[in-house]
XYZ file of N, CA and C in Angstrom:
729
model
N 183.841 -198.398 -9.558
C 183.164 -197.133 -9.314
C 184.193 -196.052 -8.982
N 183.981 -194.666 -9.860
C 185.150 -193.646 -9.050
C 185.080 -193.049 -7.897
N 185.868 -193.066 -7.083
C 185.535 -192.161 -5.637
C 184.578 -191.344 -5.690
N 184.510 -189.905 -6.975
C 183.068 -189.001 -7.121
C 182.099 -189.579 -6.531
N 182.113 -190.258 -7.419
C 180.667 -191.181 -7.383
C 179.989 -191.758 -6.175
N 181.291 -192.451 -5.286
C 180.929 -192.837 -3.592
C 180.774 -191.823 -3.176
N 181.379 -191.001 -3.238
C 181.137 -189.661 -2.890
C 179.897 -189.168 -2.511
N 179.450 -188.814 -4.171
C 177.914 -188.324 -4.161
C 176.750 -189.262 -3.498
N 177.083 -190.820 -3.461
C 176.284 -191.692 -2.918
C 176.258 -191.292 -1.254
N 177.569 -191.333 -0.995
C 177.739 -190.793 0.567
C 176.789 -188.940 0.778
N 176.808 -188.490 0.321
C 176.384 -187.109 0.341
C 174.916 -186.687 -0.032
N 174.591 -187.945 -0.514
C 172.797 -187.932 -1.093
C 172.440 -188.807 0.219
N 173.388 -190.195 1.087
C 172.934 -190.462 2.333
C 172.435 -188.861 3.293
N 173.523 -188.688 3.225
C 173.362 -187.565 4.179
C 172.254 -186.465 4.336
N 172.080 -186.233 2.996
C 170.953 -185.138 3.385
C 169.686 -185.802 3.115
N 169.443 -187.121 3.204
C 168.126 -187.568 3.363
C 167.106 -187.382 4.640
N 165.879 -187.436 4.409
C 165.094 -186.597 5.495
C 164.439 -187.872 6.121
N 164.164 -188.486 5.256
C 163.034 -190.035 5.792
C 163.682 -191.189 5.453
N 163.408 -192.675 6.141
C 164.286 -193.557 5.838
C 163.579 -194.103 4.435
N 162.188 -194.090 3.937
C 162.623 -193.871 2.459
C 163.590 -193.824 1.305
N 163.522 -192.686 1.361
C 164.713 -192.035 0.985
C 166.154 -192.682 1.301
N 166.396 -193.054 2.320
C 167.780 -193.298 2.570
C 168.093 -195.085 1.801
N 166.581 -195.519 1.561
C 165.977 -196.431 0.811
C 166.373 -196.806 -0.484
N 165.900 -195.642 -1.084
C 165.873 -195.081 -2.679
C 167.742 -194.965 -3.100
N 168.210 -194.376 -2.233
C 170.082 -194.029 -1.926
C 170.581 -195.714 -2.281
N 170.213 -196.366 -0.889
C 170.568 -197.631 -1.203
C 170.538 -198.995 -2.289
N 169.348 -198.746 -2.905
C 168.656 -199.392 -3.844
C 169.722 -199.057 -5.323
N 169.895 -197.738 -5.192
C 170.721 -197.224 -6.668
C 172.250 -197.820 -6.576
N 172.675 -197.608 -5.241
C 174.298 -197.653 -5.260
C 174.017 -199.382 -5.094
N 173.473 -200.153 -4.872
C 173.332 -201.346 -4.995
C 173.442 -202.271 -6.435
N 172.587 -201.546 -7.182
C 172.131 -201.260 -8.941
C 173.793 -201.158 -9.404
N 174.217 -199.969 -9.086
C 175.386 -199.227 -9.798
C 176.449 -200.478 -9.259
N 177.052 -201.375 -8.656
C 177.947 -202.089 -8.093
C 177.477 -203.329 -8.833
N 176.034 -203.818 -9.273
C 175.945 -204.863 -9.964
C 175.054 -206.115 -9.048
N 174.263 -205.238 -8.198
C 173.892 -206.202 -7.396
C 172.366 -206.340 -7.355
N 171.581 -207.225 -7.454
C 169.964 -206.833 -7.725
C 169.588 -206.543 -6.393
N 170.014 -206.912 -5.111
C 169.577 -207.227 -3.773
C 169.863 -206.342 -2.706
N 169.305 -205.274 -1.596
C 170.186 -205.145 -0.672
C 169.272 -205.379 0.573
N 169.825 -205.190 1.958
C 168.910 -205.019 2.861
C 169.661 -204.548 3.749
N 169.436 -203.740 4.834
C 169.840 -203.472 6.059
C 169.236 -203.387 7.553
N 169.510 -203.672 8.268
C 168.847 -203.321 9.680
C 169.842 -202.942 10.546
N 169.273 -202.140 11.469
C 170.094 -201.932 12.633
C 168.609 -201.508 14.053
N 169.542 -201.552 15.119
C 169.223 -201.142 16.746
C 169.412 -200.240 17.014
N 169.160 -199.436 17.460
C 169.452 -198.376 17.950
C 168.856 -198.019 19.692
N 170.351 -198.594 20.342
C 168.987 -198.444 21.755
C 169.301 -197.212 22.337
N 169.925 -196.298 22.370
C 169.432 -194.424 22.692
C 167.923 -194.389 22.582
N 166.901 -194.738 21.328
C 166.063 -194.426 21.282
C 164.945 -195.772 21.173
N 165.682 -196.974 21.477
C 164.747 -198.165 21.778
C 164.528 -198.541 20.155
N 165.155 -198.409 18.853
C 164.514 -198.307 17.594
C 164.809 -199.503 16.781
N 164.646 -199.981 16.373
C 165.098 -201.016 15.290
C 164.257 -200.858 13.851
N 165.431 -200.382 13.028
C 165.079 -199.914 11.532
C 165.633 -200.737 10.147
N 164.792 -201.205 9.564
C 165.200 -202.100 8.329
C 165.251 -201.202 7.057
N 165.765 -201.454 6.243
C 165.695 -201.074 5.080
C 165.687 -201.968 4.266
N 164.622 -202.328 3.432
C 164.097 -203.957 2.787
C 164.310 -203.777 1.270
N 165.577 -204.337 0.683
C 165.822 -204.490 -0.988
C 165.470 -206.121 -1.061
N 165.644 -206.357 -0.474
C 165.361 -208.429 -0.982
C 163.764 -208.925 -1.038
N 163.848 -209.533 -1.815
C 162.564 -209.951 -2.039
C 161.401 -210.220 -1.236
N 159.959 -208.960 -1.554
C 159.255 -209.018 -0.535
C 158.734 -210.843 0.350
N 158.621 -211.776 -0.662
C 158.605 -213.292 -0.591
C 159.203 -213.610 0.365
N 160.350 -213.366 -0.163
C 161.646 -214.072 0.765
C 161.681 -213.544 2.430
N 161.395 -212.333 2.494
C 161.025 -211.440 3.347
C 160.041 -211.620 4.601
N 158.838 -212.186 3.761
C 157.741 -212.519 4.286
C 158.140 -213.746 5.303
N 158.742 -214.785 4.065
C 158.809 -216.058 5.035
C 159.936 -215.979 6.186
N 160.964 -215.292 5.696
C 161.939 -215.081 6.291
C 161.860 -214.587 8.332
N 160.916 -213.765 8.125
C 160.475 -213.394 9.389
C 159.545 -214.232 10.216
N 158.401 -214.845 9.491
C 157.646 -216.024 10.019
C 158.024 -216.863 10.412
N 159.735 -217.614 9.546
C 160.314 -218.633 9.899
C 160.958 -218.394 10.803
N 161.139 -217.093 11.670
C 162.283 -216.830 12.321
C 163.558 -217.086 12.133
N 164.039 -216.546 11.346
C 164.987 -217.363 10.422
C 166.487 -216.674 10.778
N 166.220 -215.366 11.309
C 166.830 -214.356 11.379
C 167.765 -215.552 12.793
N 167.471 -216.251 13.951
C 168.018 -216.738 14.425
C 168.606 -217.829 14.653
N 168.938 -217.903 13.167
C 169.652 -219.248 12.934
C 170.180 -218.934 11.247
N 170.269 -217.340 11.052
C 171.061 -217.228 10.034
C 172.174 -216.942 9.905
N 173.133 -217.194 9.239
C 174.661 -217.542 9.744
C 175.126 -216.432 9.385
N 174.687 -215.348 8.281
C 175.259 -213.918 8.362
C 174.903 -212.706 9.293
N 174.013 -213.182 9.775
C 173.603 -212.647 11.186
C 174.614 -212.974 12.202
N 174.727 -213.859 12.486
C 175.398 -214.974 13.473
C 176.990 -214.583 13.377
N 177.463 -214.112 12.266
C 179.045 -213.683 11.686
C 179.162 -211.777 12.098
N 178.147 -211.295 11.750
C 178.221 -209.969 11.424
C 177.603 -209.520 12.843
N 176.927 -210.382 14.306
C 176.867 -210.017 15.413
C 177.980 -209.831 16.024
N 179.598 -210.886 15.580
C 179.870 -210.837 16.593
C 181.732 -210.733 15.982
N 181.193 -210.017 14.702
C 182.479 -209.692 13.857
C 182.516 -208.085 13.405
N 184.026 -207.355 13.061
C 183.688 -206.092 12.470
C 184.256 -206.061 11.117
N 184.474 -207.057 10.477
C 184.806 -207.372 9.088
C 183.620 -207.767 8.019
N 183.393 -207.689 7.141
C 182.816 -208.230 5.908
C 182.752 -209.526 5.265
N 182.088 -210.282 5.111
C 182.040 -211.433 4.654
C 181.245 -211.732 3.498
N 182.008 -212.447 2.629
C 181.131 -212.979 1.348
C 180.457 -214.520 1.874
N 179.146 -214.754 1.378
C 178.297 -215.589 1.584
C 179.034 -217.092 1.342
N 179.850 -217.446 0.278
C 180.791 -218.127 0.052
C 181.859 -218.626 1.175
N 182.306 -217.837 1.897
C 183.092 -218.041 2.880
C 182.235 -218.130 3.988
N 181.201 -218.578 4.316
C 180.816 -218.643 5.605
C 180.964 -220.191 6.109
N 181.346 -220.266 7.347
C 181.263 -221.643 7.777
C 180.386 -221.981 8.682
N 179.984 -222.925 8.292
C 178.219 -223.947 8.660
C 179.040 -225.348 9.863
N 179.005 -224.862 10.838
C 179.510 -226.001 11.767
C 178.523 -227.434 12.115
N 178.886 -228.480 12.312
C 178.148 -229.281 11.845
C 177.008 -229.910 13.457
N 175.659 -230.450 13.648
C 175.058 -230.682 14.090
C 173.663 -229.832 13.829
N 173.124 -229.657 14.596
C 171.237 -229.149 14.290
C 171.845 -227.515 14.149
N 172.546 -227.432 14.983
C 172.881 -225.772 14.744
C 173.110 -225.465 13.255
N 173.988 -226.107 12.739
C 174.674 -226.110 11.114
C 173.656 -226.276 9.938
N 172.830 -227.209 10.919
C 171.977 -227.711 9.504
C 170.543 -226.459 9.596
N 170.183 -225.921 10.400
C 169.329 -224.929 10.564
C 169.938 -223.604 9.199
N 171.179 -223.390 9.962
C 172.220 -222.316 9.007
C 172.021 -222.681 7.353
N 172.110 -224.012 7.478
C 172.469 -224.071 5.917
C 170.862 -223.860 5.161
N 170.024 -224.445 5.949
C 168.515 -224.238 5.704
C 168.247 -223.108 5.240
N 168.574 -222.249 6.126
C 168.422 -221.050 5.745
C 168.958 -219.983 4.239
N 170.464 -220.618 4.198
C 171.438 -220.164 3.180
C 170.539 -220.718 1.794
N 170.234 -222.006 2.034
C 169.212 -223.149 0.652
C 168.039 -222.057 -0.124
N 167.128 -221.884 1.024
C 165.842 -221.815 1.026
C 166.370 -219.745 0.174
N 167.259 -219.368 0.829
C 167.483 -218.064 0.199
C 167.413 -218.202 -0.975
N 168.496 -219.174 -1.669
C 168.648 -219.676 -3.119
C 167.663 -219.573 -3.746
N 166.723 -220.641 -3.483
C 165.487 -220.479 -3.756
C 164.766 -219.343 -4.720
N 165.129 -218.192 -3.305
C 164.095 -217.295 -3.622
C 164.729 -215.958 -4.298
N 166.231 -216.440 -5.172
C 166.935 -215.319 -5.920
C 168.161 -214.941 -5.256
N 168.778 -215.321 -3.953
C 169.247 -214.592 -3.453
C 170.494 -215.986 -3.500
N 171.403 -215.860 -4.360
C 172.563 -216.855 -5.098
C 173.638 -216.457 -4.135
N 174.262 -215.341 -4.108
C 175.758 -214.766 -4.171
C 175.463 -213.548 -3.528
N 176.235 -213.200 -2.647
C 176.254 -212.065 -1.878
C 177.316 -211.479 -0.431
N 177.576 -210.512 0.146
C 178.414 -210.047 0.497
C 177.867 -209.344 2.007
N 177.588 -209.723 3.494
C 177.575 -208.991 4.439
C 178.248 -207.871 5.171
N 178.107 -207.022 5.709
C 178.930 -205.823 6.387
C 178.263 -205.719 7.874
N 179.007 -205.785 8.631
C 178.562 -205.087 10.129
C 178.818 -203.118 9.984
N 178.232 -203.501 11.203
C 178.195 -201.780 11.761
C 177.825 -202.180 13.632
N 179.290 -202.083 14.174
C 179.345 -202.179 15.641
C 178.987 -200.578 16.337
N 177.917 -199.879 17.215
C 178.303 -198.317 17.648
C 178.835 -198.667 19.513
N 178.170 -197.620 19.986
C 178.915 -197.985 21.318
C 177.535 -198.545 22.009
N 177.671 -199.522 23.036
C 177.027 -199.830 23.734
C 176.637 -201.199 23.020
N 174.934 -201.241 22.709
C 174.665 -202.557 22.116
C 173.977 -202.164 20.294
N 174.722 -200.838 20.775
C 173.922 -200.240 18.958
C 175.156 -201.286 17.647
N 174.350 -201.391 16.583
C 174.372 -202.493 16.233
C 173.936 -202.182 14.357
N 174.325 -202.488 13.179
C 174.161 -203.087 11.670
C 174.386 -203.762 11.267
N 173.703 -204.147 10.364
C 174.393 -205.324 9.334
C 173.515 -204.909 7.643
N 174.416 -204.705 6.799
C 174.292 -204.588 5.347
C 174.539 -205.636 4.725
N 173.623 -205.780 3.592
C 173.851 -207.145 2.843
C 173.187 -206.673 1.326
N 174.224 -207.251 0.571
C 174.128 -206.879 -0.656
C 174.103 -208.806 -1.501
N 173.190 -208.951 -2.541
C 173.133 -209.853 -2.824
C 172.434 -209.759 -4.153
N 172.897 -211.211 -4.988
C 172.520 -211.039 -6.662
C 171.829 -212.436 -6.945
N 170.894 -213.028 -7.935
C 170.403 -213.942 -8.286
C 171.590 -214.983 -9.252
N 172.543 -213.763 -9.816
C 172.654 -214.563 -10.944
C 174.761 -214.819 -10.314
N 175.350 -215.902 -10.458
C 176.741 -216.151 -10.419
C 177.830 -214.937 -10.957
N 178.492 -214.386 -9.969
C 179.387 -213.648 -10.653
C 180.785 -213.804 -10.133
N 181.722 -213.598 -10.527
C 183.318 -213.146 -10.138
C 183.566 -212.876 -8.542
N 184.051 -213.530 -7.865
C 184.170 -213.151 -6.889
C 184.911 -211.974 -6.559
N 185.897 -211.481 -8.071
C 186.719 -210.699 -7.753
C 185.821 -209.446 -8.170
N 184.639 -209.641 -8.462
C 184.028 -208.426 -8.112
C 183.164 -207.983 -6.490
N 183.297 -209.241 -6.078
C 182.481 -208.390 -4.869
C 183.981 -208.160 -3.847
N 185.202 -208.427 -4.457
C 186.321 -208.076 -3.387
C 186.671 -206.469 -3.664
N 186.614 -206.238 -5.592
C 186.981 -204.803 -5.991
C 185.540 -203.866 -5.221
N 184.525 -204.433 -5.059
C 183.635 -203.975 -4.561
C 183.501 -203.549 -3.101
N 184.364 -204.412 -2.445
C 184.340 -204.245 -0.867
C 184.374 -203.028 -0.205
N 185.342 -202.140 -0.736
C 185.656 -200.921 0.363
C 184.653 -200.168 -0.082
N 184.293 -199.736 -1.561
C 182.827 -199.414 -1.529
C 181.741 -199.143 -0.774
N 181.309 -200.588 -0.384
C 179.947 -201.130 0.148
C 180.782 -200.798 1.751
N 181.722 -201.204 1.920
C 181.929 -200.590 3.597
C 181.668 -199.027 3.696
N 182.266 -198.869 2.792
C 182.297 -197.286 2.865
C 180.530 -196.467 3.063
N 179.407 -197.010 2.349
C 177.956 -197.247 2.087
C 177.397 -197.538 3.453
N 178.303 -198.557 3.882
C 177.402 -199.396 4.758
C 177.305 -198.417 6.057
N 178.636 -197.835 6.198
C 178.754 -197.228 7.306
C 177.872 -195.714 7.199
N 178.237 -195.055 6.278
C 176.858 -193.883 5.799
C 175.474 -194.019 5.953
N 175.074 -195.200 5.774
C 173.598 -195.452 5.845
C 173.314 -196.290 7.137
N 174.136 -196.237 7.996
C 173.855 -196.100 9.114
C 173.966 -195.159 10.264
N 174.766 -194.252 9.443
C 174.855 -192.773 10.229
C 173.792 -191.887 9.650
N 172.950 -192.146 8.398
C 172.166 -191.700 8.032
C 170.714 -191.965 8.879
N 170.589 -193.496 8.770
C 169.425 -194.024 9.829
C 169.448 -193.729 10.825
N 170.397 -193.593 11.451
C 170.484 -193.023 13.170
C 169.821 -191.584 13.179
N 170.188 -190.873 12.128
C 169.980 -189.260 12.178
C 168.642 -189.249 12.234
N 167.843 -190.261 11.069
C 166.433 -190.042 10.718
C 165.519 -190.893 12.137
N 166.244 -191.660 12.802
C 166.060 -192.577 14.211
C 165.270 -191.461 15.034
N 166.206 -190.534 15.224
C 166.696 -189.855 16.279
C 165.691 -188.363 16.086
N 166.125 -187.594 16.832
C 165.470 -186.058 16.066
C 166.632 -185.049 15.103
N 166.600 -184.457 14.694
C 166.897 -183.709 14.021
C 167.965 -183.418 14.431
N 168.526 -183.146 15.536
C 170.071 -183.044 16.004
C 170.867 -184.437 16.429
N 170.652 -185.290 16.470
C 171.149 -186.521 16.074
C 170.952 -186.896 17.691
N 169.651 -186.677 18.518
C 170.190 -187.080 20.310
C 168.679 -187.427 20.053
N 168.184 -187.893 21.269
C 167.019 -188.666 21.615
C 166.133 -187.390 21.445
N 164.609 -187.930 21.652
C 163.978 -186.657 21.258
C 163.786 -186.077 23.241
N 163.537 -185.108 23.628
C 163.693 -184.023 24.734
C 163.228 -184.985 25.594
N 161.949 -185.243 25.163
C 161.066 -185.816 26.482
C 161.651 -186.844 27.270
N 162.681 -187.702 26.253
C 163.192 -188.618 27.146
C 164.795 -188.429 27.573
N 165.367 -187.714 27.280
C 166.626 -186.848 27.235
C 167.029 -187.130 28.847
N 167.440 -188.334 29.325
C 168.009 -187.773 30.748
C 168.779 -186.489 31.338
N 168.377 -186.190 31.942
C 169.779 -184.297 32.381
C 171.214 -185.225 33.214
N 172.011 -184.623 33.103
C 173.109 -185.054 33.700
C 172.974 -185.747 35.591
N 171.970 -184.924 36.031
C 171.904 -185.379 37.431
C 171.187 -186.445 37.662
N 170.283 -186.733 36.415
C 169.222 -188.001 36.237
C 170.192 -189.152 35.931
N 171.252 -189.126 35.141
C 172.590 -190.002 34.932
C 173.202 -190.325 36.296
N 173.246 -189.474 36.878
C 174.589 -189.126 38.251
C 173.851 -189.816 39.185
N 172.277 -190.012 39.068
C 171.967 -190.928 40.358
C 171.216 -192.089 39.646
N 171.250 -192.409 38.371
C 171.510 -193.745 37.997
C 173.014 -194.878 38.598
N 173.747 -193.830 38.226
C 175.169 -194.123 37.973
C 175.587 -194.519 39.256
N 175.140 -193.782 40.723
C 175.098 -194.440 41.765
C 174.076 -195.529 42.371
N 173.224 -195.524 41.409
C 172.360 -196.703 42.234
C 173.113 -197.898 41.182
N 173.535 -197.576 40.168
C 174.161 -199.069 39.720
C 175.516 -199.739 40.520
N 175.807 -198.923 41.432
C 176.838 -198.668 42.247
C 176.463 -199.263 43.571
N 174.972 -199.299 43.824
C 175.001 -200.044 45.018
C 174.502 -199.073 46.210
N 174.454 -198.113 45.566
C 173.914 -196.837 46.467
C 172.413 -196.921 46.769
N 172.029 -196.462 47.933
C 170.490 -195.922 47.977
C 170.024 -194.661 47.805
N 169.366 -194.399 48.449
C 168.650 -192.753 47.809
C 168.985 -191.917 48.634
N 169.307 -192.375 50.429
C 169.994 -191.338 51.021
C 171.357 -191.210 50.868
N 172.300 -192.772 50.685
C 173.235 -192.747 50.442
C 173.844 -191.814 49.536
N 173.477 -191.830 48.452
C 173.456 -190.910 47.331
C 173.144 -189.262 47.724
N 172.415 -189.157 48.583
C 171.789 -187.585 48.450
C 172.999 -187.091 49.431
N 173.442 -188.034 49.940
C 174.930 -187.560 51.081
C 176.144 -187.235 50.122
N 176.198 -188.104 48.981
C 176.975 -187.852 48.081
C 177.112 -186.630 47.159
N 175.861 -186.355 47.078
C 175.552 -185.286 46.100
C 175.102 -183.706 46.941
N 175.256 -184.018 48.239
C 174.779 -182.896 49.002
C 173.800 -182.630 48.202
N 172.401 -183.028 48.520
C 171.613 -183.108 48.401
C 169.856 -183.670 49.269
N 168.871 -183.381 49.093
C 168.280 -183.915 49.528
C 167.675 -185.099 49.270
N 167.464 -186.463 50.102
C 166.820 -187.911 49.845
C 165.828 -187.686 48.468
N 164.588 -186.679 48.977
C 163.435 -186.529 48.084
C 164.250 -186.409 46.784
N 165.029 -185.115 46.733
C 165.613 -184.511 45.148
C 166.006 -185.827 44.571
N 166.750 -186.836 44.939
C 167.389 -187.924 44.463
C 166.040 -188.920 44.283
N 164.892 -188.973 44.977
C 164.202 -189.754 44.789
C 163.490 -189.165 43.232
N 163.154 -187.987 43.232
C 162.470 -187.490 42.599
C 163.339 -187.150 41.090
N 164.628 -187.479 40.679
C 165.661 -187.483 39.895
C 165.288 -188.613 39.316
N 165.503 -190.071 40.328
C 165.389 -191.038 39.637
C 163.950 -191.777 39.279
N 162.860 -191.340 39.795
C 161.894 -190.885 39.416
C 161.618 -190.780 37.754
N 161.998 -189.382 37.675
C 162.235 -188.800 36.161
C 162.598 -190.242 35.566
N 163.777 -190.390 35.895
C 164.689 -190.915 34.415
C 163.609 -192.436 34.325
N 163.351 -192.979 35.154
C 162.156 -194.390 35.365
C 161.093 -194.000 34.275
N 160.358 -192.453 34.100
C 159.626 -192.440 33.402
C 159.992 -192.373 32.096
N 160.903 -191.180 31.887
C 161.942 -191.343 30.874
C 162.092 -192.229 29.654
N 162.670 -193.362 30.785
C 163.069 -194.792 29.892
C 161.889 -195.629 29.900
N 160.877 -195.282 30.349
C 159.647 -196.318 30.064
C 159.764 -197.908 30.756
N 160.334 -197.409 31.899
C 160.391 -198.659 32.630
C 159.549 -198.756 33.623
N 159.715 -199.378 34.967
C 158.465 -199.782 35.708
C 159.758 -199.492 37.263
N 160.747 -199.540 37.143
C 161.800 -199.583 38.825
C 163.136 -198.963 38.059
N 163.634 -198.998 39.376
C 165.308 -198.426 39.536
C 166.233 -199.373 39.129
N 165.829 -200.685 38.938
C 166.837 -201.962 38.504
C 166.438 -201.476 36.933
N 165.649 -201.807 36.310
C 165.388 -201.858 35.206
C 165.953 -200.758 34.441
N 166.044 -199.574 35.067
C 166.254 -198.303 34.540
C 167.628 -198.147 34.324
N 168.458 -198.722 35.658
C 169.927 -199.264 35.500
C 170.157 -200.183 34.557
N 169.516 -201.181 33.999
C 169.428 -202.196 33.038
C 169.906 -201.544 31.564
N 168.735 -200.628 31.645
C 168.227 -200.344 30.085
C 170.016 -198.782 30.168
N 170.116 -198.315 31.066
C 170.592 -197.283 30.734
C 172.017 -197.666 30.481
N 172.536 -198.562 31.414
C 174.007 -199.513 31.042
C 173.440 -200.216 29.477
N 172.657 -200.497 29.312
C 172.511 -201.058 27.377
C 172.829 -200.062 26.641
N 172.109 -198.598 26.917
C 172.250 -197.763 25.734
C 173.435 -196.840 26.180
N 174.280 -197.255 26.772
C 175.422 -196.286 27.233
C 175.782 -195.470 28.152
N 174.537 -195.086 28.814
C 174.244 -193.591 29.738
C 175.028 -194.247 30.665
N 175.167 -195.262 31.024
C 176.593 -194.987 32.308
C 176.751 -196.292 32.142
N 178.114 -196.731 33.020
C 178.585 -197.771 33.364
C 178.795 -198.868 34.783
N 179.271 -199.619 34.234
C 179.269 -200.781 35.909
C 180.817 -200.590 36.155
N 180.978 -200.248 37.593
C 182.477 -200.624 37.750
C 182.193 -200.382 39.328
């Protein structure tokens, strides 16, 4: 494929409005590389989201999720906890119930069209999270899905900066309502710290209530139920840290 061309694939990601669309993007540059298959998912916890984009066979699909299959599939299992690319070929199936689940899974794909194929991660900060997978029915060259590689990285990573955008609102941040303000952070950030509410309001020259009524907010915010939980969820999606 010529650079143009990634190019324009990268640039038709971009100005997509619905994940549709970002759908339709994927499906073609999939086509154009030689591949009948794609799929993607990612997390997104800023906004609590988890978004698929489904090229593989609705069948395969179906069972795939019923079987729970997703946790005991070995390109899952590679691309959680890797930031490299892997062809389906090179994966290693370690041996006992764990292995033989994996390979179950890899079989039963066969099955259902899905021969030969190529995974991609997408690591963001916190526990945000992709994985792209491109896959074909029929045997091909391996040295095409290697000339293919920087490609599909190049793809993989677009259409997940694309999904995030369409995740998210329109300026690429959570939508308002749940938008912590900086001071709703600042007395998270001390209660993960070990602080209480007066402790904190001494810190912040401030009053107990204001700090109660801060963290308050952000509890509703994040759709939680307490002040642990809220520290939980907000160290997951980034808003502050443990130290």
């Amino acid at each position: 494929m010529k650079q143009e061309r990634l190019f324009e694939y990268s640039d038709s990601l971009s100005s997509c409005g619905t994940q549709g669309e970002i759908e339709g993007v994927c499906k073609s540059f999939a086509h154009s590389l030689g591949f009948e298959h794609f799929i993607y998912g990612a997390y997104f916890p800023l906004v609590d989201n988890i978004a698929i984009l489904n090229g593989f066979p609705d069948l395969w699909r179906d069972h795939y999720d019923s079987a729970g299959y997703m946790y005991s599939d070995p390109t899952v299992k590679h691309c959680s906890v890797n930031t490299s690319a892997i062809e389906w070929s090179e994966l290693v199936v370690v041996k006992g119930p764990r292995g033989d689940s994996e390979r179950e899974v890899m079989n039963e794909a066969l099955f259902y069209g899905l021969r030969q194929g190529v995974s991609m991660p997408v690591h963001g900060s916190g526990a945000e999270w992709g994985m792209m997978s491109f896959s074909s029915s029929e045997r091909y060259s391996q040295t095409l899905i290697k000339d293919t590689r920087f490609h599909s990285e190049f793809i993989t990573r677009a259409t997940h900066e694309a999904l995030k955008r369409v995740a998210t609102d329109s300026n690429g941040e959570t939508p308002e309502a749940r938008r912590l303000t900086a001071r709703e952070c600042e007395c998270l950030q001390w209660t993960a710290n070990g602080k209480t509410a007066w402790e904190i309001s001494k810190i912040l020259s401030v009053s107990e209530s204001t700090v109660t009524f801060h963290l308050k907010n952000a509890i509703n915010k994040m759709e939680v139920t307490n002040r642990p939980q809220a520290v939980a969820k907000a160290v997951a999606q980034s808003r502050i840290t443990l130290f």
